């Protein structure tokens, strides 16, 4: 039952947050600082989530196959590989390191 309460509260919070965003005046959204933050904040949050999922296991720092896959994906991105190639490289490297 506690799980459903948490899900319901999260859904209600997300809805209220979305409603709050819609009630912000247009003039406030057209400021250069706000535009820059709106463009960069999702990227920063995704990078933080990726790092947290890759380098932690509960409360401990871990260096395992996931880190090798992320490194290979970063290298593929530096070499300007297409997105599907980046994902494939990460999967193949992670699987290869796990088999060792």
Tab-separated table of N, CA and C in Angstrom:
chain	number	residue	atom	x	y	z
A	1	UNK	N	0.817	-1.192	0.000
A	1	UNK	CA	0.000	0.000	0.000
A	1	UNK	C	0.867	1.265	0.000
A	2	UNK	N	2.009	1.223	0.716
A	2	UNK	CA	2.884	2.392	0.767
A	2	UNK	C	3.434	2.743	-0.607
A	3	UNK	N	3.647	1.731	-1.434
A	3	UNK	CA	4.162	1.976	-2.780
A	3	UNK	C	3.157	2.767	-3.603
A	4	UNK	N	1.880	2.394	-3.497
A	4	UNK	CA	0.859	3.107	-4.266
A	4	UNK	C	0.677	4.537	-3.770
A	5	UNK	N	0.843	4.751	-2.486
A	5	UNK	CA	0.770	6.116	-1.951
A	5	UNK	C	1.922	6.940	-2.511
A	6	UNK	N	3.117	6.361	-2.537
A	6	UNK	CA	4.276	7.073	-3.083
A	6	UNK	C	4.086	7.371	-4.567
A	7	UNK	N	3.538	6.430	-5.315
A	7	UNK	CA	3.286	6.641	-6.744
A	7	UNK	C	2.255	7.741	-6.940
A	8	UNK	N	1.194	7.721	-6.157
A	8	UNK	CA	0.157	8.749	-6.258
A	8	UNK	C	0.681	10.128	-5.901
A	9	UNK	N	1.472	10.225	-4.844
A	9	UNK	CA	2.041	11.516	-4.461
A	9	UNK	C	3.025	12.019	-5.514
A	10	UNK	N	3.799	11.127	-6.088
A	10	UNK	CA	4.734	11.523	-7.136
A	10	UNK	C	3.984	12.023	-8.369
A	11	UNK	N	2.932	11.323	-8.755
A	11	UNK	CA	2.139	11.750	-9.913
A	11	UNK	C	1.495	13.105	-9.654
A	12	UNK	N	0.952	13.292	-8.473
A	12	UNK	CA	0.329	14.581	-8.139
A	12	UNK	C	1.375	15.693	-8.111
A	13	UNK	N	2.550	15.409	-7.566
A	13	UNK	CA	3.624	16.397	-7.540
A	13	UNK	C	4.086	16.778	-8.930
A	14	UNK	N	4.216	15.798	-9.804
A	14	UNK	CA	4.604	16.085	-11.195
A	14	UNK	C	3.553	16.934	-11.898
A	15	UNK	N	2.287	16.617	-11.674
A	15	UNK	CA	1.211	17.399	-12.286
A	15	UNK	C	1.232	18.832	-11.776
A	16	UNK	N	1.395	19.020	-10.469
A	16	UNK	CA	1.429	20.369	-9.900
A	16	UNK	C	2.651	21.146	-10.389
A	17	UNK	N	3.780	20.462	-10.533
A	17	UNK	CA	4.987	21.108	-11.040
A	17	UNK	C	4.783	21.565	-12.482
A	18	UNK	N	4.138	20.719	-13.290
A	18	UNK	CA	3.828	21.075	-14.674
A	18	UNK	C	2.860	22.267	-14.708
A	19	UNK	N	1.851	22.249	-13.867
A	19	UNK	CA	0.890	23.345	-13.793
A	19	UNK	C	1.571	24.640	-13.356
A	20	UNK	N	2.498	24.544	-12.433
A	20	UNK	CA	3.247	25.715	-11.992
A	20	UNK	C	4.073	26.286	-13.143
A	21	UNK	N	4.664	25.417	-13.950
A	21	UNK	CA	5.441	25.873	-15.100
A	21	UNK	C	4.590	26.581	-16.132
A	22	UNK	N	3.361	26.152	-16.296
A	22	UNK	CA	2.467	26.791	-17.257
A	22	UNK	C	1.967	28.151	-16.776
A	23	UNK	N	2.025	28.382	-15.476
A	23	UNK	CA	1.526	29.654	-14.943
A	23	UNK	C	2.607	30.729	-14.863
A	24	UNK	N	3.842	30.415	-15.257
A	24	UNK	CA	4.922	31.406	-15.252
A	24	UNK	C	4.696	32.375	-16.408
A	25	UNK	N	4.828	33.673	-16.170
A	25	UNK	CA	4.629	34.648	-17.249
A	25	UNK	C	5.632	34.457	-18.379
A	26	UNK	N	5.210	34.754	-19.606
A	26	UNK	CA	6.073	34.563	-20.776
A	26	UNK	C	7.324	35.434	-20.708
A	27	UNK	N	7.209	36.610	-20.103
A	27	UNK	CA	8.370	37.499	-19.992
A	27	UNK	C	9.497	36.891	-19.180
A	28	UNK	N	9.144	36.118	-18.170
A	28	UNK	CA	10.170	35.487	-17.342
A	28	UNK	C	10.892	34.380	-18.107
A	29	UNK	N	10.190	33.730	-19.024
A	29	UNK	CA	10.787	32.626	-19.779
A	29	UNK	C	11.670	33.104	-20.931
A	30	UNK	N	11.540	34.362	-21.310
A	30	UNK	CA	12.315	34.871	-22.436
A	30	UNK	C	13.648	35.464	-22.030
A	31	UNK	N	13.977	35.465	-20.761
A	31	UNK	CA	15.265	35.970	-20.304
A	31	UNK	C	16.383	35.050	-20.782
A	32	UNK	N	17.530	35.590	-21.137
A	32	UNK	CA	18.644	34.754	-21.634
A	32	UNK	C	19.127	33.721	-20.613
A	33	UNK	N	19.150	34.093	-19.344
A	33	UNK	CA	19.618	33.151	-18.321
A	33	UNK	C	18.658	31.965	-18.207
A	34	UNK	N	17.380	32.255	-18.252
A	34	UNK	CA	16.383	31.183	-18.149
A	34	UNK	C	16.462	30.270	-19.373
A	35	UNK	N	16.643	30.846	-20.547
A	35	UNK	CA	16.762	30.036	-21.769
A	35	UNK	C	17.995	29.134	-21.706
A	36	UNK	N	19.109	29.699	-21.227
A	36	UNK	CA	20.340	28.921	-21.122
A	36	UNK	C	20.173	27.778	-20.119
A	37	UNK	N	19.550	28.081	-18.977
A	37	UNK	CA	19.310	27.034	-17.977
A	37	UNK	C	18.372	25.963	-18.514
A	38	UNK	N	17.348	26.356	-19.230
A	38	UNK	CA	16.403	25.386	-19.783
A	38	UNK	C	17.071	24.480	-20.805
A	39	UNK	N	18.082	24.993	-21.487
A	39	UNK	CA	18.791	24.175	-22.473
A	39	UNK	C	19.809	23.259	-21.823
A	40	UNK	N	20.461	23.709	-20.756
A	40	UNK	CA	21.564	22.947	-20.173
A	40	UNK	C	21.158	22.050	-19.009
A	41	UNK	N	20.102	22.396	-18.303
A	41	UNK	CA	19.715	21.629	-17.122
A	41	UNK	C	19.354	20.172	-17.439
A	42	UNK	N	18.583	19.866	-18.464
A	42	UNK	CA	18.295	18.452	-18.754
A	42	UNK	C	19.552	17.642	-19.069
A	43	UNK	N	20.506	18.253	-19.761
A	43	UNK	CA	21.748	17.555	-20.081
A	43	UNK	C	22.522	17.253	-18.805
A	44	UNK	N	22.598	18.224	-17.904
A	44	UNK	CA	23.311	18.025	-16.644
A	44	UNK	C	22.639	16.958	-15.785
A	45	UNK	N	21.322	16.964	-15.737
A	45	UNK	CA	20.605	15.957	-14.958
A	45	UNK	C	20.783	14.559	-15.532
A	46	UNK	N	20.752	14.445	-16.853
A	46	UNK	CA	20.963	13.142	-17.480
A	46	UNK	C	22.383	12.644	-17.249
A	47	UNK	N	23.360	13.539	-17.325
A	47	UNK	CA	24.748	13.151	-17.061
A	47	UNK	C	24.921	12.701	-15.616
A	48	UNK	N	24.298	13.403	-14.676
A	48	UNK	CA	24.384	13.016	-13.271
A	48	UNK	C	23.724	11.667	-13.024
A	49	UNK	N	22.577	11.434	-13.644
A	49	UNK	CA	21.896	10.147	-13.503
A	49	UNK	C	22.733	9.020	-14.088
A	50	UNK	N	23.328	9.251	-15.245
A	50	UNK	CA	24.180	8.244	-15.864
A	50	UNK	C	25.380	7.931	-14.979
A	51	UNK	N	26.025	8.945	-14.443
A	51	UNK	CA	27.175	8.733	-13.567
A	51	UNK	C	26.764	7.988	-12.298
A	52	UNK	N	25.645	8.353	-11.727
A	52	UNK	CA	25.190	7.693	-10.508
A	52	UNK	C	24.866	6.230	-10.756
A	53	UNK	N	24.221	5.928	-11.871
A	53	UNK	CA	23.880	4.547	-12.189
A	53	UNK	C	25.102	3.719	-12.588
A	54	UNK	N	26.127	4.366	-13.133
A	54	UNK	CA	27.301	3.657	-13.609
A	54	UNK	C	28.302	3.391	-12.497
A	55	UNK	N	28.520	4.352	-11.639
A	55	UNK	CA	29.619	4.258	-10.683
A	55	UNK	C	29.208	3.972	-9.252
A	56	UNK	N	27.933	3.710	-9.000
A	56	UNK	CA	27.516	3.372	-7.640
A	56	UNK	C	26.707	2.093	-7.620
A	57	UNK	N	26.779	1.443	-6.478
A	57	UNK	CA	25.969	0.254	-6.230
A	57	UNK	C	25.417	0.407	-4.820
A	58	UNK	N	24.274	1.009	-4.713
A	58	UNK	CA	23.744	1.326	-3.393
A	58	UNK	C	24.486	2.523	-2.822
A	59	UNK	N	25.268	2.285	-1.775
A	59	UNK	CA	25.999	3.370	-1.123
A	59	UNK	C	27.500	3.306	-1.395
A	60	UNK	N	27.928	2.413	-2.280
A	60	UNK	CA	29.357	2.213	-2.519
A	60	UNK	C	29.728	2.595	-3.946
A	61	UNK	N	30.941	3.134	-4.095
A	61	UNK	CA	31.465	3.397	-5.428
A	61	UNK	C	31.958	2.097	-6.040
A	62	UNK	N	31.675	1.905	-7.330
A	62	UNK	CA	32.029	0.665	-8.007
A	62	UNK	C	32.626	0.990	-9.377
A	63	UNK	N	33.681	0.286	-9.728
A	63	UNK	CA	34.232	0.360	-11.080
A	63	UNK	C	34.105	-1.031	-11.674
A	64	UNK	N	33.174	-1.219	-12.575
A	64	UNK	CA	32.960	-2.534	-13.165
A	64	UNK	C	32.741	-2.404	-14.667
A	65	UNK	N	32.059	-3.356	-15.251
A	65	UNK	CA	31.862	-3.398	-16.698
A	65	UNK	C	31.061	-2.201	-17.200
A	66	UNK	N	30.183	-1.672	-16.370
A	66	UNK	CA	29.396	-0.514	-16.790
A	66	UNK	C	30.283	0.689	-17.075
A	67	UNK	N	31.326	0.859	-16.268
A	67	UNK	CA	32.254	1.974	-16.474
A	67	UNK	C	33.014	1.799	-17.782
A	68	UNK	N	33.398	0.569	-18.096
A	68	UNK	CA	34.085	0.314	-19.363
A	68	UNK	C	33.170	0.604	-20.545
A	69	UNK	N	31.917	0.215	-20.448
A	69	UNK	CA	30.955	0.499	-21.512
A	69	UNK	C	30.722	1.989	-21.690
A	70	UNK	N	30.646	2.723	-20.585
A	70	UNK	CA	30.465	4.164	-20.659
A	70	UNK	C	31.693	4.832	-21.287
A	71	UNK	N	32.873	4.346	-20.923
A	71	UNK	CA	34.095	4.882	-21.528
A	71	UNK	C	34.146	4.627	-23.024
A	72	UNK	N	33.747	3.428	-23.437
A	72	UNK	CA	33.721	3.108	-24.865
A	72	UNK	C	32.695	3.966	-25.602
A	73	UNK	N	31.559	4.205	-24.974
A	73	UNK	CA	30.544	5.063	-25.589
A	73	UNK	C	31.054	6.495	-25.715
A	74	UNK	N	31.763	6.976	-24.694
A	74	UNK	CA	32.332	8.321	-24.759
A	74	UNK	C	33.347	8.425	-25.884
A	75	UNK	N	34.167	7.394	-26.046
A	75	UNK	CA	35.141	7.387	-27.138
A	75	UNK	C	34.446	7.384	-28.497
A	76	UNK	N	33.381	6.599	-28.616
A	76	UNK	CA	32.624	6.576	-29.870
A	76	UNK	C	31.990	7.941	-30.156
A	77	UNK	N	31.542	8.624	-29.112
A	77	UNK	CA	30.985	9.968	-29.305
A	77	UNK	C	32.061	10.957	-29.746
A	78	UNK	N	33.250	10.833	-29.167
A	78	UNK	CA	34.350	11.714	-29.562
A	78	UNK	C	34.709	11.500	-31.027
A	79	UNK	N	34.603	10.245	-31.470
A	79	UNK	CA	34.890	9.920	-32.873
A	79	UNK	C	33.709	10.215	-33.796
A	80	UNK	N	32.654	10.836	-33.253
A	80	UNK	CA	31.474	11.258	-34.018
A	80	UNK	C	30.688	10.086	-34.630
A	81	UNK	N	30.586	9.004	-33.895
A	81	UNK	CA	29.807	7.857	-34.365
A	81	UNK	C	28.321	8.164	-34.240
A	82	UNK	N	27.485	7.566	-35.085
A	82	UNK	CA	26.032	7.732	-34.951
A	82	UNK	C	25.533	7.141	-33.628
A	83	UNK	N	24.367	7.588	-33.203
A	83	UNK	CA	23.839	7.199	-31.891
A	83	UNK	C	23.721	5.683	-31.739
A	84	UNK	N	23.174	5.007	-32.742
A	84	UNK	CA	23.015	3.555	-32.622
A	84	UNK	C	24.360	2.843	-32.528
A	85	UNK	N	25.369	3.367	-33.197
A	85	UNK	CA	26.714	2.789	-33.100
A	85	UNK	C	27.260	3.002	-31.691
A	86	UNK	N	27.028	4.167	-31.115
A	86	UNK	CA	27.478	4.445	-29.749
A	86	UNK	C	26.852	3.455	-28.771
A	87	UNK	N	25.558	3.232	-28.906
A	87	UNK	CA	24.862	2.292	-28.029
A	87	UNK	C	25.398	0.875	-28.240
A	88	UNK	N	25.599	0.483	-29.488
A	88	UNK	CA	26.102	-0.855	-29.785
A	88	UNK	C	27.511	-1.049	-29.223
A	89	UNK	N	28.348	-0.059	-29.360
A	89	UNK	CA	29.710	-0.153	-28.820
A	89	UNK	C	29.663	-0.306	-27.304
A	90	UNK	N	28.822	0.476	-26.638
A	90	UNK	CA	28.703	0.378	-25.184
A	90	UNK	C	28.226	-1.002	-24.758
A	91	UNK	N	27.240	-1.536	-25.463
A	91	UNK	CA	26.717	-2.855	-25.121
A	91	UNK	C	27.764	-3.940	-25.337
A	92	UNK	N	28.466	-3.881	-26.464
A	92	UNK	CA	29.454	-4.907	-26.777
A	92	UNK	C	30.619	-4.869	-25.793
A	93	UNK	N	31.102	-3.681	-25.480
A	93	UNK	CA	32.222	-3.578	-24.532
A	93	UNK	C	31.798	-4.027	-23.138
A	94	UNK	N	30.614	-3.619	-22.708
A	94	UNK	CA	30.137	-4.040	-21.390
A	94	UNK	C	30.004	-5.552	-21.327
A	95	UNK	N	29.440	-6.161	-22.354
A	95	UNK	CA	29.279	-7.623	-22.374
A	95	UNK	C	30.641	-8.313	-22.412
A	96	UNK	N	31.574	-7.771	-23.177
A	96	UNK	CA	32.906	-8.394	-23.252
A	96	UNK	C	33.625	-8.333	-21.919
A	97	UNK	N	33.520	-7.205	-21.232
A	97	UNK	CA	34.185	-7.092	-19.922
A	97	UNK	C	33.526	-8.000	-18.891
A	98	UNK	N	32.219	-8.145	-18.973
A	98	UNK	CA	31.526	-9.035	-18.030
A	98	UNK	C	31.878	-10.490	-18.245
A	99	UNK	N	32.176	-10.871	-19.474
A	99	UNK	CA	32.527	-12.277	-19.732
A	99	UNK	C	33.940	-12.608	-19.256
A	100	UNK	N	34.769	-11.577	-19.079
A	100	UNK	CA	36.152	-11.827	-18.609
A	100	UNK	C	36.193	-12.125	-17.163
